[in-house]
């Protein structure tokens, strides 16, 4: 996995192997592009006067070339609707864990949202999205990501440059317009039918 440090303009390196069929019916083994993972911070907007800063892990994998993943600390899951502290229910006290490091920072215990890489790219410049994920530019250098579920709505503000940097690294792994060349249709179909 390529972990993108905050001060690094580039990512590199390959890990793993991919088996592909050759025209003669055999198999060839080639290096798989390393996944991209970037940790950043987002501000969860609860009300006009209340927000919480949390750590978010952005992920991209060449074996799922059309999608990006955002992993949030588990304690920010949209499951507490009806609590008295706001539309998302009770939030943890940011003073106890201001960056969400106690759970979910590594994605193991986090809540993962998966959506189209193109949606993220489009939403940086103009309002985009239908359904559960909406992304739009905000004032200054911010981008708002709105996540909707039956349990509630989460509004998150990101630094636009951080999202652009993540997308730039993902395009190094799989260039825009080349996603279908990296898509394993058999695996994708098996996952849909499972």
Coordinates of N, CA and C in Angstrom, one line a residue:
X1 N 0.8 -1.2 0.0 CA 0.0 0.0 0.0 C 0.9 1.2 0.0
X2 N 0.5 2.2 -0.8 CA 1.2 3.5 -0.8 C 0.5 4.4 0.2
X3 N 1.2 4.7 1.3 CA 0.7 5.7 2.2 C 1.2 7.0 1.9
X4 N 0.3 8.0 1.7 CA 0.7 9.3 1.2 C 0.8 10.2 2.4
X5 N 2.1 10.6 2.7 CA 2.3 11.5 3.8 C 1.8 12.9 3.4
X6 N 1.4 13.7 4.4 CA 0.8 15.0 4.2 C 1.8 15.9 3.4
X7 N 3.1 15.7 3.6 CA 4.0 16.7 2.9 C 4.6 16.1 1.7
X8 N 4.1 14.9 1.2 CA 4.7 14.3 0.0 C 4.0 14.6 -1.2
X9 N 4.6 15.1 -2.3 CA 3.9 15.4 -3.5 C 3.7 14.2 -4.4
X10 N 4.4 13.1 -4.0 CA 4.3 11.9 -4.9 C 4.2 10.6 -4.1
X11 N 3.7 9.6 -4.8 CA 3.6 8.3 -4.2 C 4.3 7.3 -5.2
X12 N 4.7 6.2 -4.7 CA 5.3 5.3 -5.7 C 5.4 3.9 -5.1
X13 N 5.9 3.0 -5.9 CA 6.1 1.6 -5.4 C 4.9 0.7 -5.8
X14 N 5.2 -0.5 -6.0 CA 4.2 -1.5 -6.3 C 4.3 -2.6 -5.4
X15 N 3.2 -3.2 -5.0 CA 3.2 -4.4 -4.1 C 2.2 -5.4 -4.7
X16 N 2.4 -6.6 -4.4 CA 1.4 -7.6 -4.8 C 1.6 -8.1 -6.3
X17 N 0.8 -9.0 -6.7 CA 0.8 -9.5 -8.0 C -0.6 -9.7 -8.5
X18 N -0.7 -9.5 -9.8 CA -2.0 -9.8 -10.5 C -1.9 -10.9 -11.5
X19 N -2.8 -11.8 -11.5 CA -2.7 -12.9 -12.5 C -3.7 -12.5 -13.6
X20 N -3.2 -12.5 -14.9 CA -4.1 -12.2 -16.0 C -4.0 -13.3 -17.0
X21 N -5.1 -13.4 -17.8 CA -5.1 -14.4 -18.9 C -4.3 -13.9 -20.1
X22 N -3.6 -14.8 -20.8 CA -2.9 -14.4 -22.0 C -3.8 -14.8 -23.2
X23 N -3.6 -14.3 -24.4 CA -4.4 -14.7 -25.5 C -4.3 -16.2 -25.8
X24 N -3.2 -16.8 -25.4 CA -3.0 -18.3 -25.7 C -3.7 -19.1 -24.6
X25 N -4.3 -18.5 -23.7 CA -5.0 -19.2 -22.6 C -4.2 -19.5 -21.4
X26 N -3.0 -19.1 -21.3 CA -2.1 -19.2 -20.1 C -2.4 -18.1 -19.2
X27 N -1.6 -18.0 -18.2 CA -1.7 -16.9 -17.3 C -0.3 -16.2 -17.2
X28 N -0.4 -14.9 -17.0 CA 0.8 -14.1 -16.8 C 0.7 -13.4 -15.4
X29 N 1.8 -13.2 -14.8 CA 1.8 -12.5 -13.5 C 2.5 -11.2 -13.7
X30 N 1.8 -10.1 -13.2 CA 2.4 -8.8 -13.3 C 2.2 -8.1 -11.9
X31 N 3.0 -7.1 -11.7 CA 2.9 -6.4 -10.5 C 1.6 -5.6 -10.4
X32 N 1.0 -5.6 -9.3 CA -0.2 -4.9 -9.1 C 0.1 -3.5 -8.5
X33 N -0.5 -2.5 -9.1 CA -0.2 -1.1 -8.5 C -0.6 -1.1 -7.0
X34 N 0.2 -0.4 -6.3 CA 0.0 -0.3 -4.8 C -1.3 0.6 -4.6
X35 N -2.1 0.2 -3.6 CA -3.2 1.1 -3.3 C -2.8 2.4 -2.7
X36 N -3.6 3.4 -2.8 CA -3.3 4.7 -2.3 C -4.1 4.8 -1.0
X37 N -3.5 5.3 0.1 CA -4.2 5.6 1.3 C -3.7 6.9 1.9
X38 N -4.6 7.8 2.2 CA -4.2 9.1 2.7 C -5.1 9.4 3.9
X39 N -4.5 9.8 5.0 CA -5.2 10.2 6.2 C -5.3 11.8 6.2
X40 N -6.5 12.2 6.4 CA -6.7 13.7 6.5 C -7.7 14.0 7.6
X41 N -8.1 15.2 7.8 CA -9.0 15.6 8.8 C -10.3 16.2 8.1
X42 N -11.4 16.0 8.7 CA -12.6 16.6 8.2 C -13.4 17.2 9.4
X43 N -14.2 18.2 9.2 CA -15.0 18.8 10.2 C -16.4 18.3 10.0
X44 N -16.9 17.5 11.0 CA -18.3 17.0 11.0 C -19.2 18.2 11.5
X45 N -20.0 18.7 10.7 CA -20.9 19.8 11.0 C -22.2 19.2 11.6
X46 N -22.4 19.5 12.9 CA -23.6 19.1 13.6 C -24.7 20.1 13.6
X47 N -24.3 21.3 13.8 CA -25.3 22.5 13.8 C -24.5 23.7 13.4
X48 N -25.1 24.8 13.3 CA -24.4 26.1 13.0 C -23.4 26.5 14.1
X49 N -23.6 25.9 15.3 CA -22.7 26.3 16.4 C -21.8 25.1 16.9
X50 N -22.0 23.9 16.3 CA -21.3 22.8 16.8 C -20.7 21.9 15.7
X51 N -19.5 21.5 15.9 CA -18.8 20.6 14.9 C -17.8 19.8 15.7
X52 N -17.3 18.8 15.0 CA -16.2 17.9 15.6 C -15.2 17.6 14.5
X53 N -13.9 17.7 14.9 CA -12.8 17.4 14.0 C -12.6 15.9 14.1
X54 N -12.5 15.2 13.0 CA -12.2 13.8 13.0 C -11.2 13.4 11.9
X55 N -10.6 12.3 12.2 CA -9.6 11.8 11.2 C -10.4 10.9 10.2
X56 N -10.0 11.1 8.9 CA -10.7 10.3 7.9 C -9.6 9.7 7.0
X57 N -9.7 8.4 6.7 CA -8.8 7.7 5.8 C -9.4 7.6 4.5
X58 N -8.7 8.1 3.4 CA -9.2 8.0 2.0 C -8.4 6.8 1.4
X59 N -9.1 6.0 0.7 CA -8.5 4.8 0.1 C -8.9 4.7 -1.4
X60 N -7.9 4.2 -2.2 CA -8.2 3.8 -3.6 C -7.4 2.6 -3.9
X61 N -8.0 1.7 -4.6 CA -7.4 0.4 -5.1 C -7.6 0.2 -6.5
X62 N -6.5 -0.2 -7.2 CA -6.6 -0.5 -8.7 C -7.5 -1.6 -9.0
X63 N -7.7 -2.6 -8.0 CA -8.6 -3.7 -8.3 C -10.1 -3.3 -8.1
X64 N -10.4 -2.1 -7.7 CA -11.7 -1.5 -7.7 C -11.6 -0.1 -8.2
X65 N -11.3 0.0 -9.5 CA -10.8 1.3 -10.1 C -11.9 2.4 -10.2
X66 N -13.1 2.1 -10.1 CA -14.2 3.1 -10.2 C -14.5 3.7 -8.8
X67 N -14.0 3.2 -7.7 CA -14.5 3.6 -6.4 C -13.4 4.2 -5.6
X68 N -13.8 5.1 -4.7 CA -12.9 5.5 -3.6 C -13.7 5.2 -2.3
X69 N -12.9 5.1 -1.2 CA -13.4 4.8 0.1 C -13.0 5.9 1.1
X70 N -14.0 6.2 1.9 CA -13.7 7.1 3.1 C -14.0 6.3 4.3
X71 N -13.1 6.2 5.2 CA -13.2 5.5 6.5 C -13.2 6.4 7.6
X72 N -14.3 6.4 8.4 CA -14.5 7.3 9.6 C -14.4 6.5 10.8
X73 N -14.0 7.1 11.9 CA -14.0 6.5 13.2 C -15.4 5.9 13.5
X74 N -15.4 4.7 14.1 CA -16.7 4.0 14.4 C -17.6 4.8 15.3
X75 N -17.1 5.6 16.2 CA -18.0 6.3 17.1 C -18.8 7.4 16.4
X76 N -18.5 7.7 15.1 CA -19.3 8.7 14.4 C -20.3 8.1 13.4
X77 N -20.6 6.8 13.6 CA -21.5 6.1 12.8 C -22.9 6.8 12.9
X78 N -23.7 6.7 11.8 CA -25.0 7.3 11.8 C -26.0 6.3 12.3
X79 N -26.0 6.1 13.6 CA -26.9 5.1 14.2 C -27.6 5.5 15.4
X80 N -27.3 6.8 15.8 CA -27.9 7.2 17.1 C -29.0 8.2 16.9
X81 N -29.8 8.1 15.8 CA -30.9 9.0 15.6 C -31.9 8.9 16.7
X82 N -32.4 10.1 17.1 CA -33.3 10.2 18.2 C -32.7 10.6 19.5
X83 N -31.4 10.6 19.6 CA -30.8 11.1 20.8 C -31.0 12.6 20.8
X84 N -30.8 13.2 21.9 CA -31.1 14.6 22.1 C -30.0 15.6 21.7
X85 N -28.9 15.2 21.3 CA -27.8 16.1 21.0 C -27.7 16.6 19.5
X86 N -28.7 16.3 18.7 CA -28.6 16.8 17.3 C -29.1 15.8 16.4
X87 N -29.0 16.1 15.1 CA -29.6 15.2 14.0 C -28.8 13.9 14.0
X88 N -27.6 13.8 14.4 CA -26.9 12.5 14.4 C -26.9 11.8 15.7
X89 N -27.6 12.4 16.7 CA -27.6 11.8 18.0 C -26.4 12.3 18.8
X90 N -26.1 11.6 19.9 CA -25.0 12.0 20.8 C -23.6 11.8 20.1
X91 N -22.8 12.9 20.1 CA -21.5 12.7 19.6 C -20.5 12.6 20.7
X92 N -19.4 11.9 20.5 CA -18.3 11.8 21.5 C -17.8 13.2 21.8
X93 N -17.3 13.4 23.0 CA -16.7 14.7 23.3 C -15.4 14.8 22.6
X94 N -15.2 15.8 21.7 CA -14.0 15.9 21.0 C -12.7 16.1 21.9
X95 N -12.9 16.6 23.1 CA -11.8 16.8 24.0 C -11.2 15.4 24.4
X96 N -12.1 14.4 24.4 CA -11.6 13.0 24.7 C -10.7 12.4 23.7
X97 N -11.0 12.7 22.4 CA -10.2 12.1 21.3 C -10.4 13.0 20.1
X98 N -9.7 14.2 20.0 CA -10.0 15.2 19.1 C -9.8 14.8 17.6
X99 N -9.0 13.8 17.3 CA -8.8 13.4 15.9 C -9.3 12.0 15.6
X100 N -10.1 11.4 16.5 CA -10.7 10.1 16.2 C -9.6 9.0 16.1
X101 N -8.6 9.2 16.9 CA -7.5 8.2 16.9 C -7.8 6.9 17.7
X102 N -8.7 7.0 18.6 CA -9.0 5.8 19.4 C -9.6 4.6 18.6
X103 N -10.4 4.9 17.7 CA -11.0 3.9 16.9 C -11.2 4.4 15.4
X104 N -10.9 3.5 14.5 CA -11.2 3.8 13.1 C -10.1 4.5 12.3
X105 N -9.1 5.0 12.9 CA -8.1 5.7 12.2 C -7.4 4.8 11.2
X106 N -7.3 3.5 11.6 CA -6.6 2.6 10.7 C -7.6 1.8 9.8
X107 N -8.9 2.1 9.9 CA -9.9 1.5 9.1 C -10.4 0.2 9.6
X108 N -9.8 -0.4 10.7 CA -10.2 -1.7 11.2 C -11.5 -1.6 11.8
X109 N -11.7 -0.6 12.7 CA -13.0 -0.5 13.4 C -13.9 0.7 12.9
X110 N -13.5 1.2 11.7 CA -14.2 2.4 11.2 C -15.5 2.0 10.4
X111 N -16.1 3.1 10.0 CA -17.3 3.0 9.1 C -16.8 3.4 7.7
X112 N -17.0 2.6 6.7 CA -16.5 2.9 5.4 C -17.7 3.2 4.5
X113 N -17.5 4.3 3.7 CA -18.4 4.7 2.7 C -17.7 4.5 1.4
X114 N -18.3 3.9 0.4 CA -17.7 3.7 -0.9 C -18.6 4.4 -2.0
X115 N -17.9 5.1 -2.8 CA -18.6 5.8 -3.9 C -17.7 6.1 -5.0
X116 N -18.2 6.6 -6.2 CA -17.5 6.7 -7.4 C -16.4 7.7 -7.3
X117 N -15.2 7.4 -7.8 CA -14.1 8.3 -7.8 C -14.5 9.6 -8.7
X118 N -15.2 9.4 -9.7 CA -15.6 10.5 -10.6 C -16.5 11.4 -9.8
X119 N -17.4 10.9 -8.9 CA -18.2 11.8 -8.1 C -17.4 12.7 -7.2
X120 N -16.3 12.2 -6.6 CA -15.5 13.0 -5.8 C -14.8 14.0 -6.7
X121 N -14.3 13.6 -7.8 CA -13.6 14.6 -8.7 C -14.5 15.7 -9.2
X122 N -15.7 15.3 -9.6 CA -16.7 16.3 -10.1 C -17.1 17.3 -9.0
X123 N -17.3 16.7 -7.8 CA -17.8 17.5 -6.6 C -16.8 18.6 -6.1
X124 N -15.6 18.5 -6.5 CA -14.6 19.5 -6.1 C -14.9 20.8 -6.8
X125 N -15.5 20.8 -8.0 CA -15.7 22.0 -8.8 C -17.2 22.4 -9.0
X126 N -18.1 21.5 -8.9 CA -19.5 21.8 -8.9 C -20.3 20.8 -8.2
X127 N -21.5 21.2 -7.7 CA -22.3 20.3 -7.0 C -22.6 19.0 -7.8
X128 N -22.4 17.8 -7.1 CA -22.5 16.6 -7.8 C -23.1 15.5 -6.8
X129 N -23.8 14.6 -7.4 CA -24.3 13.4 -6.7 C -25.8 13.3 -6.6
X130 N -26.2 12.1 -6.6 CA -27.6 11.8 -6.4 C -27.6 10.6 -5.4
X131 N -28.7 10.5 -4.7 CA -28.8 9.4 -3.7 C -28.1 9.7 -2.4
X132 N -27.3 8.8 -2.0 CA -26.7 8.8 -0.6 C -25.5 9.7 -0.5
X133 N -24.8 10.1 -1.6 CA -23.6 10.9 -1.5 C -23.7 12.1 -2.4
X134 N -23.5 13.2 -1.8 CA -23.5 14.5 -2.5 C -22.2 15.2 -2.1
X135 N -21.6 15.8 -3.1 CA -20.3 16.5 -2.9 C -20.4 17.9 -3.6
X136 N -19.9 18.9 -2.9 CA -20.0 20.3 -3.6 C -18.9 21.2 -3.0
X137 N -18.5 22.1 -3.8 CA -17.5 23.1 -3.3 C -18.2 24.0 -2.3
X138 N -17.4 24.4 -1.3 CA -17.9 25.4 -0.3 C -17.0 26.6 -0.4
X139 N -17.4 27.6 0.5 CA -16.6 28.8 0.5 C -15.2 28.6 0.9
X140 N -14.3 29.4 0.4 CA -12.9 29.3 0.7 C -12.3 28.1 0.0
X141 N -11.5 27.3 0.6 CA -10.9 26.2 0.0 C -11.4 24.9 0.5
X142 N -12.7 24.9 0.8 CA -13.4 23.7 1.4 C -14.3 23.0 0.4
X143 N -14.5 21.7 0.7 CA -15.4 20.9 0.0 C -16.3 20.2 1.0
X144 N -17.6 20.2 0.7 CA -18.6 19.6 1.6 C -19.0 18.2 1.0
X145 N -18.9 17.2 1.8 CA -19.3 15.9 1.5 C -20.5 15.6 2.4
X146 N -21.7 15.3 1.7 CA -22.9 15.0 2.5 C -23.2 13.5 2.3
X147 N -23.3 12.8 3.4 CA -23.6 11.4 3.4 C -24.9 11.1 4.0
X148 N -25.8 10.4 3.3 CA -27.2 10.2 3.8 C -27.4 8.7 4.0
X149 N -28.1 8.4 5.0 CA -28.5 7.0 5.3 C -29.9 7.1 6.0
X150 N -30.6 5.9 6.1 CA -31.8 6.0 6.8 C -31.7 6.5 8.3
X151 N -30.5 6.3 8.8 CA -30.2 6.7 10.2 C -30.0 8.2 10.4
X152 N -29.6 8.9 9.3 CA -29.4 10.3 9.4 C -28.5 10.9 8.3
X153 N -28.1 12.1 8.4 CA -27.3 12.8 7.4 C -26.1 13.3 8.1
X154 N -24.9 13.2 7.4 CA -23.7 13.8 8.0 C -23.1 14.8 6.9
X155 N -22.8 15.9 7.4 CA -22.2 17.0 6.6 C -20.7 17.1 7.1
X156 N -19.8 16.9 6.1 CA -18.4 17.0 6.5 C -17.7 18.0 5.6
X157 N -16.8 18.8 6.2 CA -16.0 19.8 5.4 C -14.6 19.3 5.3
X158 N -14.1 19.2 4.1 CA -12.7 18.8 3.8 C -11.9 20.0 3.2
X159 N -10.6 20.0 3.4 CA -9.8 20.9 2.7 C -9.7 20.4 1.2
X160 N -10.1 21.2 0.3 CA -10.2 20.8 -1.1 C -8.9 20.3 -1.6
X161 N -7.8 21.0 -1.2 CA -6.4 20.6 -1.7 C -6.1 19.2 -1.3
X162 N -6.5 18.8 -0.1 CA -6.2 17.4 0.4 C -7.0 16.4 -0.5
X163 N -8.2 16.7 -0.9 CA -9.0 15.8 -1.7 C -8.4 15.7 -3.1
X164 N -7.9 16.9 -3.7 CA -7.3 16.9 -5.0 C -6.0 16.1 -5.0
X165 N -5.2 16.2 -3.9 CA -4.0 15.5 -3.8 C -4.2 14.0 -3.8
X166 N -5.3 13.6 -3.1 CA -5.6 12.1 -3.0 C -6.0 11.7 -4.4
X167 N -6.9 12.5 -5.1 CA -7.3 12.1 -6.5 C -6.1 12.0 -7.4
X168 N -5.1 13.0 -7.3 CA -4.0 13.0 -8.1 C -3.2 11.7 -8.0
X169 N -3.0 11.2 -6.7 CA -2.3 10.0 -6.5 C -3.1 8.8 -7.0
X170 N -4.4 8.8 -6.9 CA -5.2 7.7 -7.5 C -5.1 7.7 -9.0
X171 N -5.0 8.8 -9.6 CA -4.8 8.9 -11.1 C -3.4 8.4 -11.5
X172 N -2.4 8.4 -10.6 CA -1.1 7.8 -10.9 C -1.3 6.3 -11.0
X173 N -2.1 5.7 -10.1 CA -2.3 4.3 -10.1 C -3.2 3.8 -11.3
X174 N -4.3 4.5 -11.5 CA -5.2 4.2 -12.6 C -5.6 5.5 -13.2
X175 N -5.0 5.9 -14.4 CA -5.4 7.2 -15.0 C -6.9 7.3 -15.3
X176 N -7.4 8.5 -15.3 CA -8.8 8.8 -15.6 C -9.1 8.3 -17.0
X177 N -10.2 7.6 -17.2 CA -10.5 7.0 -18.5 C -10.0 5.6 -18.7
X178 N -9.1 5.1 -17.8 CA -8.5 3.8 -18.0 C -9.1 2.8 -17.0
X179 N -10.1 3.2 -16.2 CA -10.6 2.3 -15.2 C -11.1 1.0 -15.6
X180 N -11.8 0.9 -16.8 CA -12.3 -0.4 -17.2 C -11.2 -1.4 -17.6
X181 N -10.1 -0.9 -18.0 CA -8.9 -1.8 -18.3 C -8.4 -2.5 -17.0
X182 N -8.7 -1.9 -15.8 CA -8.3 -2.5 -14.6 C -9.4 -3.2 -13.8
X183 N -10.6 -3.2 -14.4 CA -11.7 -3.8 -13.7 C -11.7 -5.3 -14.0
X184 N -11.8 -6.1 -12.9 CA -12.0 -7.6 -13.0 C -13.5 -7.8 -13.0
X185 N -14.0 -8.0 -14.2 CA -15.5 -8.1 -14.4 C -16.0 -9.4 -13.7
X186 N -15.2 -10.5 -13.8 CA -15.7 -11.7 -13.2 C -15.8 -11.6 -11.7
X187 N -14.8 -11.0 -11.1 CA -14.8 -10.8 -9.6 C -15.9 -9.8 -9.2
X188 N -16.1 -8.7 -10.0 CA -17.1 -7.8 -9.7 C -18.5 -8.5 -9.7
X189 N -18.7 -9.3 -10.7 CA -20.0 -10.0 -10.9 C -20.2 -11.0 -9.7
X190 N -19.1 -11.7 -9.4 CA -19.2 -12.6 -8.2 C -19.6 -11.9 -6.9
X191 N -19.0 -10.7 -6.7 CA -19.3 -10.0 -5.5 C -20.7 -9.5 -5.5
X192 N -21.3 -9.1 -6.7 CA -22.7 -8.7 -6.8 C -23.6 -9.8 -6.5
X193 N -23.3 -11.0 -6.9 CA -24.2 -12.2 -6.8 C -24.0 -12.9 -5.4
X194 N -23.0 -12.5 -4.7 CA -22.7 -13.2 -3.4 C -23.7 -12.7 -2.3

